[in-house]
GROMACS .gro file of C-alpha atoms in nm:
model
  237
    1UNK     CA    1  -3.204 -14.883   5.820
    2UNK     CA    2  -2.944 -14.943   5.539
    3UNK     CA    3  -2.982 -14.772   5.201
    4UNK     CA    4  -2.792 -14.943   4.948
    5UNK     CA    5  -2.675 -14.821   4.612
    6UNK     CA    6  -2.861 -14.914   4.330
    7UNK     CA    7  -2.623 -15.172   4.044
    8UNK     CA    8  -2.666 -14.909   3.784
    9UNK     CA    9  -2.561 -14.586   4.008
   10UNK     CA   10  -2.310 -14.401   3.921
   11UNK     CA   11  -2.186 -14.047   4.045
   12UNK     CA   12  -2.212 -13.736   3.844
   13UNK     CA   13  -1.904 -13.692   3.629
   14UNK     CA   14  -1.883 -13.348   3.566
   15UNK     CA   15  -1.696 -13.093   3.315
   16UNK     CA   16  -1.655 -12.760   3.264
   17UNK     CA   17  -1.640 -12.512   2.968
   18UNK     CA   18  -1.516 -12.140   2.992
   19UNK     CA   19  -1.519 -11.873   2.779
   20UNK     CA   20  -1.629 -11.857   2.451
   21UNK     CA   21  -1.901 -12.046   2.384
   22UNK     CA   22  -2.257 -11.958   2.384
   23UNK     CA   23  -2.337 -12.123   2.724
   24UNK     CA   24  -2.042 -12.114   2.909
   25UNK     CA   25  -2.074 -12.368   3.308
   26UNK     CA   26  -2.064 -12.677   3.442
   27UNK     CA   27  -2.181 -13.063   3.263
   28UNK     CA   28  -2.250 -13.370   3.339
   29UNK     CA   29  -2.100 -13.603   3.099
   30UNK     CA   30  -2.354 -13.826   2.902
   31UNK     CA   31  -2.167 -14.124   2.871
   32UNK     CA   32  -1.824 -14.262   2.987
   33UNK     CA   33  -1.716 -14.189   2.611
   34UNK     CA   34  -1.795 -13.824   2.554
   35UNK     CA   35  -1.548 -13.578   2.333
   36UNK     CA   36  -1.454 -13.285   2.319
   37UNK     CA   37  -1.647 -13.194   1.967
   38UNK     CA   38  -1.972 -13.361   2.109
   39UNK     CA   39  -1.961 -13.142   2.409
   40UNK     CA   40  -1.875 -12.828   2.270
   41UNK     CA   41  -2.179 -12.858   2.059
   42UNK     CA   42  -2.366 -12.905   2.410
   43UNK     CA   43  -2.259 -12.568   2.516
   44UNK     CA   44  -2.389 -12.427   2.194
   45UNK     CA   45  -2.087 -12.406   1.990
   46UNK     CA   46  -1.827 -12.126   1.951
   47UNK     CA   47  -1.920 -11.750   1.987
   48UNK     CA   48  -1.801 -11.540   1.669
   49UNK     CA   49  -1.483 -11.409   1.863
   50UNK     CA   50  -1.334 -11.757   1.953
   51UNK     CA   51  -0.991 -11.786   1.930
   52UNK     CA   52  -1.037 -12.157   1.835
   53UNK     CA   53  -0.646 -12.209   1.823
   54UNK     CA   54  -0.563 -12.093   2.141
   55UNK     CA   55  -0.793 -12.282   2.344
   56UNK     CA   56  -0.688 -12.536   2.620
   57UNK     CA   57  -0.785 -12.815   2.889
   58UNK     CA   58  -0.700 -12.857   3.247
   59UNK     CA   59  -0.697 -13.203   3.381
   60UNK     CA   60  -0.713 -13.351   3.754
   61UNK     CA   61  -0.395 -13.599   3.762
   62UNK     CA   62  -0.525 -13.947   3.808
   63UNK     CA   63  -0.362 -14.176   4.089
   64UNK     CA   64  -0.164 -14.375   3.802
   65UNK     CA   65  -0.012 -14.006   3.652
   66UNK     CA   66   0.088 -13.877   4.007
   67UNK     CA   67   0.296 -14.187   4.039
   68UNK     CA   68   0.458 -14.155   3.689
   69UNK     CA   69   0.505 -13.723   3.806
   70UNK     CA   70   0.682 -13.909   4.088
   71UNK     CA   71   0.922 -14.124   3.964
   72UNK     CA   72   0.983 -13.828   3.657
   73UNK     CA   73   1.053 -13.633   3.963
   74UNK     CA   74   1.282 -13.854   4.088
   75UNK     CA   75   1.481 -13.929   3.825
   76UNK     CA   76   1.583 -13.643   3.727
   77UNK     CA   77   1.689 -13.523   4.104
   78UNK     CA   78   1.947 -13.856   4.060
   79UNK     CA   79   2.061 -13.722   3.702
   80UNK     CA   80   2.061 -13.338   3.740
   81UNK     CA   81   2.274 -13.307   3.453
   82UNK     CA   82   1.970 -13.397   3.287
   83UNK     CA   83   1.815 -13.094   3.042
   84UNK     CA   84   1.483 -13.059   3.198
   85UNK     CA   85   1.505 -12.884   3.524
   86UNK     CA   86   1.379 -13.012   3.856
   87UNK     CA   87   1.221 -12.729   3.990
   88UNK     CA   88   0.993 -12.736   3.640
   89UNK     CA   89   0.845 -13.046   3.699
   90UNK     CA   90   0.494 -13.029   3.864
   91UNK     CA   91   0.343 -13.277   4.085
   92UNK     CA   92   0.012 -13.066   4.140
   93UNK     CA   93  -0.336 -13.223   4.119
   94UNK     CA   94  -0.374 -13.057   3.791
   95UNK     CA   95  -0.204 -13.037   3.467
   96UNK     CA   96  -0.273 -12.839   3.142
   97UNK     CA   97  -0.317 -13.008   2.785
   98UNK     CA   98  -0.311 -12.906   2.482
   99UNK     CA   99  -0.576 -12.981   2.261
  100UNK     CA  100  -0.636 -12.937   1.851
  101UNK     CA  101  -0.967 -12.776   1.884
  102UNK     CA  102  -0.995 -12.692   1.523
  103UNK     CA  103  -0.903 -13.051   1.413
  104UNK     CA  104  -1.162 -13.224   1.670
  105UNK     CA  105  -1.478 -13.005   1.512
  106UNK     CA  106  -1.357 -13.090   1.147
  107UNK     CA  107  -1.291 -13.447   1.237
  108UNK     CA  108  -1.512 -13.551   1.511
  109UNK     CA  109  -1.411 -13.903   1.672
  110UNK     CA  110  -0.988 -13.816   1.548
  111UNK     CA  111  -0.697 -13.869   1.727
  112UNK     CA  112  -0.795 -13.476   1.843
  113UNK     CA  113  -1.147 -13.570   1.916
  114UNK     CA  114  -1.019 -13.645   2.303
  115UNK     CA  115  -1.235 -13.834   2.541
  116UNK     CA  116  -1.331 -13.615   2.843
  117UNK     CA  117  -1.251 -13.695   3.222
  118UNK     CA  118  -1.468 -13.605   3.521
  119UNK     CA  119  -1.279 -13.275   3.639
  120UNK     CA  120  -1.129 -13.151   3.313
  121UNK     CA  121  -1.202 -12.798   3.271
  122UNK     CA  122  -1.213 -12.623   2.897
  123UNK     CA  123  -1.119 -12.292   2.858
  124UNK     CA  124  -1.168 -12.076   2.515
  125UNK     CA  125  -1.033 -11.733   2.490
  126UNK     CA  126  -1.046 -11.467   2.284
  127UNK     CA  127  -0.795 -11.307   2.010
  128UNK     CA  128  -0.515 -11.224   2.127
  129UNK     CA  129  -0.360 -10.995   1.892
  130UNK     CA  130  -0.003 -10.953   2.097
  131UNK     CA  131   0.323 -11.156   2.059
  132UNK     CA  132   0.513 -11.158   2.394
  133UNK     CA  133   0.904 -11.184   2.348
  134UNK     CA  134   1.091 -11.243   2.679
  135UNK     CA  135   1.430 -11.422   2.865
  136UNK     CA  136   1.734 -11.294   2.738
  137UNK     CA  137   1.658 -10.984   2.402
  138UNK     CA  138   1.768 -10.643   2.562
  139UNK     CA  139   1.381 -10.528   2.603
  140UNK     CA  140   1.138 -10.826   2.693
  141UNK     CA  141   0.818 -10.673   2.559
  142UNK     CA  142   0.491 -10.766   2.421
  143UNK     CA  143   0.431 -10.624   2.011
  144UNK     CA  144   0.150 -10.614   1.813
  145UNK     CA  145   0.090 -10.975   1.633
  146UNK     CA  146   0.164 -10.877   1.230
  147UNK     CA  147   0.095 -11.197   0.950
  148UNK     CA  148   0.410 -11.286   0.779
  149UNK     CA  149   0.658 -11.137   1.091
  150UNK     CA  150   0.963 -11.423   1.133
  151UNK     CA  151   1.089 -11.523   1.524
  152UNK     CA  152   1.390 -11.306   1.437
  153UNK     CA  153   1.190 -11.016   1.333
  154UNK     CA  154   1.031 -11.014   1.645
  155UNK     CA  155   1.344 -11.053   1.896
  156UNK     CA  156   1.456 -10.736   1.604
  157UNK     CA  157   1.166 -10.574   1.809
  158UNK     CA  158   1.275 -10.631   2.118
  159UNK     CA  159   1.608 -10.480   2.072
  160UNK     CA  160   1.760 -10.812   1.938
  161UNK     CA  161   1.965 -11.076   2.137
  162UNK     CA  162   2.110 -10.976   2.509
  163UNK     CA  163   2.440 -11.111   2.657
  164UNK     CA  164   2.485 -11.475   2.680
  165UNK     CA  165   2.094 -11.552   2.431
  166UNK     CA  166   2.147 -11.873   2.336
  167UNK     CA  167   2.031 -11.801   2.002
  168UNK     CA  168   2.041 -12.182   1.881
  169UNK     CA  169   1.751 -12.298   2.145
  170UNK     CA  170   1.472 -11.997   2.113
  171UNK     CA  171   1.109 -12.185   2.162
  172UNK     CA  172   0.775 -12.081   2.102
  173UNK     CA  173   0.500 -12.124   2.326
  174UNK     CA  174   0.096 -12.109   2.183
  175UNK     CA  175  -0.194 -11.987   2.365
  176UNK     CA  176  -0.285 -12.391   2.377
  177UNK     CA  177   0.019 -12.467   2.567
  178UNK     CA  178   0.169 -12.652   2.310
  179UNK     CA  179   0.577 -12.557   2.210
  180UNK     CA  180   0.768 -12.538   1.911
  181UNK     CA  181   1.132 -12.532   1.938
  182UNK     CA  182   1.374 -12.339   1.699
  183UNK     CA  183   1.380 -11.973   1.497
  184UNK     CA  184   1.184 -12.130   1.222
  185UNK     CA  185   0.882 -12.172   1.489
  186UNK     CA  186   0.555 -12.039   1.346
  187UNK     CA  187   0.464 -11.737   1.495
  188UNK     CA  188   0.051 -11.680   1.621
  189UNK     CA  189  -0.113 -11.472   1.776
  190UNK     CA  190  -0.087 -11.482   2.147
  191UNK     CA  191   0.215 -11.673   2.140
  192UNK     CA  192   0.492 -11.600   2.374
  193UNK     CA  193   0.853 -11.635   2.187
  194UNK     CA  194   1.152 -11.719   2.475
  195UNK     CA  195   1.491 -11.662   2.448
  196UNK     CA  196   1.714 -11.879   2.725
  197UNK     CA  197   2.046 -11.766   2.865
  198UNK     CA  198   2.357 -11.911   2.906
  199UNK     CA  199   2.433 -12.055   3.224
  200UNK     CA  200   2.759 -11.803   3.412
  201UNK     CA  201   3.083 -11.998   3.388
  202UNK     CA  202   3.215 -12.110   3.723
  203UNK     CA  203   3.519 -11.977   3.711
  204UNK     CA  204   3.705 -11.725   3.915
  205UNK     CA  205   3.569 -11.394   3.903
  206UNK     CA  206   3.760 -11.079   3.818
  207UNK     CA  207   3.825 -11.019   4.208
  208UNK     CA  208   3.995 -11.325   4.250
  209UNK     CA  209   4.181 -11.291   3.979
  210UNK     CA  210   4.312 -10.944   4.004
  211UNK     CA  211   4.397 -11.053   4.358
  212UNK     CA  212   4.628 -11.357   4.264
  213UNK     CA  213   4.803 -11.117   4.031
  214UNK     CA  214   4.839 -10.838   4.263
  215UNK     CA  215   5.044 -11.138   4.507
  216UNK     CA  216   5.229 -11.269   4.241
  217UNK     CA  217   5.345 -10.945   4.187
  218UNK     CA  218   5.424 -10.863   4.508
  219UNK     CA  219   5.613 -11.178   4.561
  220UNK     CA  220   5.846 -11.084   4.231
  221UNK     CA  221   5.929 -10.752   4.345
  222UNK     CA  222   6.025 -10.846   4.735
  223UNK     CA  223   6.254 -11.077   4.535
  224UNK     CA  224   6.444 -10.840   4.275
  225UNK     CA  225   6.499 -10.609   4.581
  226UNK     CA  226   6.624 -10.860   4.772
  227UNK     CA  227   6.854 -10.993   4.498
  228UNK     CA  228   6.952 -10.639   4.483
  229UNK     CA  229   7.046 -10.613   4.803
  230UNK     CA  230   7.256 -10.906   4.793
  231UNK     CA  231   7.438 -10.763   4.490
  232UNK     CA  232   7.526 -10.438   4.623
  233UNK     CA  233   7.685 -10.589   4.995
  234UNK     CA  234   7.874 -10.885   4.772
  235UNK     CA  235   7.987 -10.660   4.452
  236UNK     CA  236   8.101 -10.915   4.206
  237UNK     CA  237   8.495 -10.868   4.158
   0.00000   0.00000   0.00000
Protein backbone atom coordinates (compact mmCIF):
# COMPACT_ATOMS: atom_id res chain seq x y z
CA UNK A 1 0.00 0.00 0.00
CA UNK A 2 1.36 3.54 -0.84
CA UNK A 3 1.54 6.22 1.86
CA UNK A 4 1.73 9.50 0.40
CA UNK A 5 2.89 12.74 1.91
CA UNK A 6 0.45 14.98 3.07
CA UNK A 7 0.48 18.88 0.79
CA UNK A 8 1.27 20.64 3.97
CA UNK A 9 4.29 18.23 5.25
CA UNK A 10 7.25 19.45 5.75
CA UNK A 11 10.46 17.97 7.51
CA UNK A 12 11.75 19.13 10.79
CA UNK A 13 14.18 21.99 10.32
CA UNK A 14 16.23 21.95 13.15
CA UNK A 15 18.85 24.34 15.08
CA UNK A 16 21.01 24.28 17.69
CA UNK A 17 22.13 26.57 20.59
CA UNK A 18 25.30 25.99 22.83
CA UNK A 19 26.50 27.43 25.69
CA UNK A 20 25.24 30.10 27.49
CA UNK A 21 21.87 30.27 27.58
CA UNK A 22 19.50 28.99 30.08
CA UNK A 23 18.39 25.92 28.02
CA UNK A 24 21.09 25.09 25.98
CA UNK A 25 19.95 21.79 22.77
CA UNK A 26 18.45 21.19 19.81
CA UNK A 27 15.03 23.27 17.94
CA UNK A 28 12.82 22.97 15.60
CA UNK A 29 12.35 26.13 13.81
CA UNK A 30 8.74 27.63 13.99
CA UNK A 31 8.49 29.09 10.78
CA UNK A 32 10.63 29.36 7.56
CA UNK A 33 11.38 33.03 8.87
CA UNK A 34 12.76 32.58 12.36
CA UNK A 35 15.84 34.90 13.81
CA UNK A 36 18.26 34.74 15.72
CA UNK A 37 16.73 37.23 18.60
CA UNK A 38 13.35 35.24 18.44
CA UNK A 39 15.13 32.06 19.10
CA UNK A 40 17.42 32.98 21.63
CA UNK A 41 14.50 34.06 23.64
CA UNK A 42 13.23 30.32 23.03
CA UNK A 43 16.17 28.98 24.80
CA UNK A 44 15.47 31.30 27.67
CA UNK A 45 17.73 34.08 27.00
CA UNK A 46 21.39 34.68 28.04
CA UNK A 47 22.85 33.30 31.38
CA UNK A 48 24.55 36.21 33.53
CA UNK A 49 28.14 35.12 32.30
CA UNK A 50 27.48 35.44 28.48
CA UNK A 51 30.04 36.77 26.59
CA UNK A 52 27.41 38.26 24.20
CA UNK A 53 30.24 39.68 21.86
CA UNK A 54 32.03 36.75 21.27
CA UNK A 55 29.38 34.53 20.25
CA UNK A 56 29.17 32.80 16.77
CA UNK A 57 27.17 30.56 14.13
CA UNK A 58 28.13 27.57 12.16
CA UNK A 59 26.36 27.04 8.94
CA UNK A 60 25.91 23.81 6.58
CA UNK A 61 27.06 25.22 2.98
CA UNK A 62 24.08 25.09 0.72
CA UNK A 63 24.49 23.44 -2.87
CA UNK A 64 24.53 27.12 -4.49
CA UNK A 65 27.66 28.25 -1.81
CA UNK A 66 29.71 24.99 -2.50
CA UNK A 67 29.66 25.96 -6.11
CA UNK A 68 30.65 29.65 -5.49
CA UNK A 69 33.67 27.84 -2.70
CA UNK A 70 34.44 26.13 -6.02
CA UNK A 71 34.96 28.46 -8.51
CA UNK A 72 36.70 30.91 -5.44
CA UNK A 73 38.83 27.89 -5.29
CA UNK A 74 39.59 27.88 -8.62
CA UNK A 75 40.39 31.08 -9.32
CA UNK A 76 42.71 31.74 -7.24
CA UNK A 77 44.79 28.32 -8.09
CA UNK A 78 44.90 30.19 -11.89
CA UNK A 79 46.07 33.61 -10.20
CA UNK A 80 48.33 32.47 -7.27
CA UNK A 81 49.82 35.74 -7.13
CA UNK A 82 46.61 36.53 -5.74
CA UNK A 83 46.74 37.72 -1.73
CA UNK A 84 44.50 35.17 -0.30
CA UNK A 85 46.14 31.86 -0.13
CA UNK A 86 44.87 28.64 -1.64
CA UNK A 87 45.41 26.34 0.96
CA UNK A 88 43.04 28.91 3.23
CA UNK A 89 40.15 28.52 1.32
CA UNK A 90 37.66 25.87 2.67
CA UNK A 91 35.33 23.84 0.71
CA UNK A 92 33.95 21.89 3.88
CA UNK A 93 30.21 21.33 4.46
CA UNK A 94 30.39 23.93 7.08
CA UNK A 95 31.41 27.43 7.48
CA UNK A 96 31.53 29.84 10.50
CA UNK A 97 29.69 33.35 10.59
CA UNK A 98 29.89 35.99 12.40
CA UNK A 99 27.00 37.38 13.89
CA UNK A 100 26.19 40.91 15.93
CA UNK A 101 24.49 39.26 18.77
CA UNK A 102 24.23 42.36 20.81
CA UNK A 103 22.75 44.39 17.86
CA UNK A 104 20.04 41.55 16.92
CA UNK A 105 18.52 41.61 20.79
CA UNK A 106 18.48 45.55 20.74
CA UNK A 107 17.09 45.62 17.27
CA UNK A 108 15.11 42.61 16.63
CA UNK A 109 14.13 42.13 12.78
CA UNK A 110 17.87 44.41 11.76
CA UNK A 111 20.16 43.75 9.26
CA UNK A 112 21.79 41.58 12.48
CA UNK A 113 18.53 40.01 13.27
CA UNK A 114 19.68 36.95 10.71
CA UNK A 115 17.19 34.45 9.49
CA UNK A 116 18.11 30.91 10.69
CA UNK A 117 18.84 27.80 8.37
CA UNK A 118 18.04 24.16 9.17
CA UNK A 119 21.63 22.99 10.43
CA UNK A 120 23.08 26.23 11.76
CA UNK A 121 24.46 25.68 15.08
CA UNK A 122 24.84 28.78 17.79
CA UNK A 123 27.43 28.77 20.07
CA UNK A 124 27.79 31.37 23.20
CA UNK A 125 30.81 31.33 25.33
CA UNK A 126 31.94 32.67 28.20
CA UNK A 127 34.49 35.67 29.14
CA UNK A 128 37.39 35.28 27.98
CA UNK A 129 39.61 37.48 29.81
CA UNK A 130 43.02 36.59 27.65
CA UNK A 131 44.44 38.36 24.52
CA UNK A 132 46.43 35.84 22.41
CA UNK A 133 49.38 37.52 20.38
CA UNK A 134 51.02 35.14 17.85
CA UNK A 135 52.99 34.82 14.09
CA UNK A 136 55.99 36.68 14.00
CA UNK A 137 56.68 38.94 17.98
CA UNK A 138 59.75 37.11 19.59
CA UNK A 139 57.35 35.30 22.32
CA UNK A 140 53.81 34.31 20.87
CA UNK A 141 51.92 34.27 24.17
CA UNK A 142 48.55 34.73 25.54
CA UNK A 143 48.30 38.07 28.36
CA UNK A 144 45.80 39.03 30.53
CA UNK A 145 42.99 41.24 28.58
CA UNK A 146 43.57 45.02 30.35
CA UNK A 147 40.78 48.05 29.11
CA UNK A 148 42.56 50.79 27.39
CA UNK A 149 45.86 48.35 26.27
CA UNK A 150 46.74 49.48 22.31
CA UNK A 151 47.73 46.44 19.56
CA UNK A 152 51.29 47.74 20.05
CA UNK A 153 51.19 47.51 23.72
CA UNK A 154 50.36 44.11 23.47
CA UNK A 155 53.02 42.82 20.73
CA UNK A 156 55.33 45.24 23.68
CA UNK A 157 54.21 42.11 25.73
CA UNK A 158 55.21 39.69 23.68
CA UNK A 159 58.69 40.84 23.35
CA UNK A 160 57.82 43.23 20.41
CA UNK A 161 58.24 42.55 16.60
CA UNK A 162 60.52 39.33 15.40
CA UNK A 163 62.62 39.24 12.17
CA UNK A 164 60.93 39.90 8.96
CA UNK A 165 56.97 41.16 11.17
CA UNK A 166 55.42 42.85 8.68
CA UNK A 167 54.42 45.46 10.97
CA UNK A 168 52.14 47.38 8.31
CA UNK A 169 49.51 44.26 7.96
CA UNK A 170 48.95 43.10 11.86
CA UNK A 171 45.01 41.89 12.04
CA UNK A 172 42.83 41.22 14.75
CA UNK A 173 40.69 38.37 15.04
CA UNK A 174 37.31 38.43 17.69
CA UNK A 175 35.93 35.59 19.50
CA UNK A 176 32.90 36.01 16.71
CA UNK A 177 35.19 35.33 13.93
CA UNK A 178 34.97 38.56 12.57
CA UNK A 179 38.65 40.55 11.60
CA UNK A 180 39.88 43.88 11.81
CA UNK A 181 42.88 44.75 9.93
CA UNK A 182 45.60 47.33 11.05
CA UNK A 183 47.46 48.49 14.60
CA UNK A 184 44.58 50.75 15.28
CA UNK A 185 42.29 47.43 15.56
CA UNK A 186 40.21 47.48 18.75
CA UNK A 187 41.43 45.20 21.11
CA UNK A 188 38.60 42.65 23.22
CA UNK A 189 38.71 40.29 25.18
CA UNK A 190 39.39 36.93 23.71
CA UNK A 191 40.72 38.32 20.69
CA UNK A 192 43.70 36.85 19.08
CA UNK A 193 46.15 39.77 17.61
CA UNK A 194 48.48 38.18 14.45
CA UNK A 195 51.51 39.37 13.28
CA UNK A 196 52.45 37.91 9.50
CA UNK A 197 55.98 37.41 8.25
CA UNK A 198 57.72 38.28 5.38
CA UNK A 199 57.96 35.84 2.78
CA UNK A 200 62.30 34.59 2.50
CA UNK A 201 63.76 36.21 -0.60
CA UNK A 202 64.66 33.73 -3.30
CA UNK A 203 67.86 34.51 -3.73
CA UNK A 204 71.10 32.68 -3.37
CA UNK A 205 71.89 31.71 -0.01
CA UNK A 206 75.11 32.46 1.81
CA UNK A 207 76.53 28.91 0.64
CA UNK A 208 76.21 29.66 -2.79
CA UNK A 209 77.52 32.68 -2.54
CA UNK A 210 80.60 32.16 -0.53
CA UNK A 211 81.17 29.35 -3.03
CA UNK A 212 81.15 31.55 -6.29
CA UNK A 213 83.60 33.77 -4.47
CA UNK A 214 85.83 31.16 -3.24
CA UNK A 215 86.11 30.13 -7.47
CA UNK A 216 86.46 33.43 -8.55
CA UNK A 217 89.18 33.64 -6.38
CA UNK A 218 90.75 30.74 -7.21
CA UNK A 219 90.54 31.46 -10.84
CA UNK A 220 92.49 35.06 -10.16
CA UNK A 221 95.22 33.59 -8.32
CA UNK A 222 96.02 30.45 -10.88
CA UNK A 223 96.25 33.47 -13.20
CA UNK A 224 98.78 36.00 -11.39
CA UNK A 225 100.98 32.87 -10.88
CA UNK A 226 100.82 31.98 -14.15
CA UNK A 227 101.52 35.50 -15.43
CA UNK A 228 104.32 35.24 -13.06
CA UNK A 229 105.69 32.50 -14.43
CA UNK A 230 105.69 33.82 -17.77
CA UNK A 231 107.54 36.92 -16.53
CA UNK A 232 110.30 35.30 -14.85
CA UNK A 233 111.25 32.64 -18.10
CA UNK A 234 110.75 35.88 -20.65
CA UNK A 235 112.50 38.76 -18.35
CA UNK A 236 111.60 41.91 -20.12
CA UNK A 237 114.98 43.48 -21.57
Amino acid sequence: MAVRRSPGYEAQRRVAILGEVTFPGNYSLTTKDETLSSFIKRAGGLTPTAFTKGAKMTRVRSADEREQAATTLELSRLHHRDSIPVESLSLGATYTVGIDLISALREPGSDADLVLRAGDVISIPTMDNVVKISGAVMYPNAVTYKKGMSVADYIKNAGGYAFRARRNRVFVIYMNNTISKGRSSKVEPGCEIIVPMKPERQGADWGDVVGVTTSVLSVISLTVATLLNVSRINPSN
